[in-house]
Coordinates of C-alpha atoms in Angstrom, one line a residue:
X1 CA 52.0 117.9 -94.6
X2 CA 53.3 115.6 -97.3
X3 CA 52.6 112.0 -96.6
X4 CA 55.1 109.2 -97.0
X5 CA 54.4 106.5 -99.5
X6 CA 56.7 103.7 -98.2
X7 CA 56.6 100.7 -100.5
X8 CA 55.6 97.6 -98.6
X9 CA 58.4 95.2 -97.9
X10 CA 61.1 97.4 -99.3
X11 CA 64.0 98.4 -97.1
X12 CA 66.0 101.6 -97.2
X13 CA 68.9 99.8 -98.9
X14 CA 66.6 98.3 -101.6
X15 CA 64.9 101.7 -102.1
X16 CA 68.3 103.4 -102.4
X17 CA 69.6 100.9 -104.9
X18 CA 66.4 100.9 -107.1
X19 CA 66.5 104.7 -107.1
X20 CA 70.2 104.8 -108.2
X21 CA 69.5 102.2 -110.9
X22 CA 66.4 104.2 -112.1
X23 CA 68.6 107.2 -112.7
X24 CA 70.8 105.1 -114.9
X25 CA 73.9 104.9 -112.7
X26 CA 76.0 102.0 -111.7
X27 CA 77.3 101.9 -108.1
X28 CA 80.8 103.0 -109.3
X29 CA 79.5 105.8 -111.6
X30 CA 77.2 107.1 -108.9
X31 CA 80.0 107.2 -106.4
X32 CA 82.4 108.8 -108.8
X33 CA 79.9 111.5 -109.8
X34 CA 79.1 112.5 -106.2
X35 CA 82.5 111.8 -104.5
X36 CA 81.3 108.9 -102.4
X37 CA 83.0 105.7 -101.4
X38 CA 81.6 102.7 -103.4
X39 CA 82.2 100.3 -100.5
X40 CA 80.3 102.6 -98.1
X41 CA 77.3 102.9 -100.5
X42 CA 77.4 99.2 -101.3
X43 CA 77.1 98.4 -97.6
X44 CA 74.2 100.8 -97.2
X45 CA 72.4 99.2 -100.2
X46 CA 73.1 95.7 -98.8
X47 CA 72.0 96.8 -95.4
X48 CA 75.3 96.0 -93.7
X49 CA 75.3 99.7 -92.6
X50 CA 72.5 101.9 -91.5
X51 CA 71.9 105.2 -93.3
X52 CA 73.9 108.1 -92.1
X53 CA 72.8 109.7 -88.8
X54 CA 73.7 113.2 -90.0
X55 CA 70.6 114.9 -91.6
X56 CA 72.8 117.0 -93.9
X57 CA 74.6 113.9 -95.3
X58 CA 71.2 112.1 -95.7
X59 CA 69.9 115.1 -97.6
X60 CA 73.0 115.0 -99.9
X61 CA 72.3 111.4 -100.7
X62 CA 68.7 112.1 -101.4
X63 CA 69.6 114.9 -103.8
X64 CA 72.3 112.8 -105.5
X65 CA 69.5 110.3 -106.2
X66 CA 67.4 113.0 -107.8
X67 CA 64.9 113.1 -105.0
X68 CA 63.3 116.5 -104.7
X69 CA 62.8 118.2 -101.3
X70 CA 59.1 118.5 -100.4
X71 CA 57.9 115.5 -102.5
X72 CA 56.4 112.3 -101.1
X73 CA 59.5 110.5 -102.3
X74 CA 61.6 112.8 -100.1
X75 CA 59.4 111.9 -97.1
X76 CA 59.6 108.2 -98.0
X77 CA 63.4 108.4 -98.2
X78 CA 63.7 109.9 -94.8
X79 CA 61.0 107.7 -93.2
X80 CA 62.8 104.6 -94.5
X81 CA 66.2 105.9 -93.2
X82 CA 64.7 106.4 -89.7
X83 CA 63.1 103.0 -89.8
X84 CA 66.5 101.4 -90.9
X85 CA 68.1 103.1 -87.9
X86 CA 65.4 101.8 -85.6
X87 CA 64.0 105.3 -84.9
X88 CA 60.6 107.1 -85.2
X89 CA 60.7 110.0 -87.7
X90 CA 61.3 113.4 -86.1
X91 CA 58.2 115.0 -87.5
X92 CA 56.1 112.2 -85.9
X93 CA 57.8 112.7 -82.5
X94 CA 57.3 116.5 -82.6
X95 CA 53.5 116.2 -83.1
X96 CA 51.6 115.3 -79.9
X97 CA 48.6 114.3 -82.0
X98 CA 50.7 111.6 -83.6
X99 CA 52.6 110.5 -80.6
X100 CA 49.5 109.7 -78.6
X101 CA 48.6 107.1 -81.2
X102 CA 52.0 105.4 -81.3
X103 CA 51.2 102.8 -78.7
X104 CA 48.1 101.8 -80.8
X105 CA 50.4 101.4 -83.8
X106 CA 52.9 99.3 -81.8
X107 CA 50.2 97.1 -80.4
X108 CA 48.7 96.6 -83.8
X109 CA 52.1 95.8 -85.3
X110 CA 52.5 93.2 -82.6
X111 CA 49.2 91.6 -83.6
X112 CA 47.1 92.8 -80.6
X113 CA 43.6 93.8 -81.4
X114 CA 42.3 97.4 -80.9
X115 CA 39.0 98.3 -79.4
X116 CA 36.5 99.7 -81.9
X117 CA 36.8 103.2 -80.3
X118 CA 40.6 103.2 -80.5
X119 CA 40.4 102.0 -84.1
X120 CA 37.9 104.7 -85.0
X121 CA 40.1 107.4 -83.3
X122 CA 43.1 106.2 -85.4
X123 CA 41.0 106.3 -88.6
X124 CA 39.8 109.8 -87.8
X125 CA 43.4 111.0 -87.3
X126 CA 44.5 109.5 -90.6
X127 CA 41.6 111.0 -92.4
X128 CA 42.5 114.5 -91.0
X129 CA 45.9 114.5 -92.6

């Protein structure tokens, strides 16, 4: 399994915009090249709209940005899209090994302390992957 490398404090819109700029395209040229509506992409980049719900459309955007399927950047792109939509990534939900640790993650995110055993269990799970 390829791990995501989500940049800390970067949103989907910021990631999308920085990726578009890194391939040397303005918003307008990017949209013209790939037949997209500049207003729509601008709203995604400014986080006025969530990423598309449709997996196929999201894949098309990733490929337009030059993100290769199977890379850690691909996983990051999709993880950030799920987060922007307020969802847990599908691959996490399908793996019972991961889902049993989601409550620990949520408690930790809320600033609640974990017991030493629960923390060690989480570390062991992370080290397996």
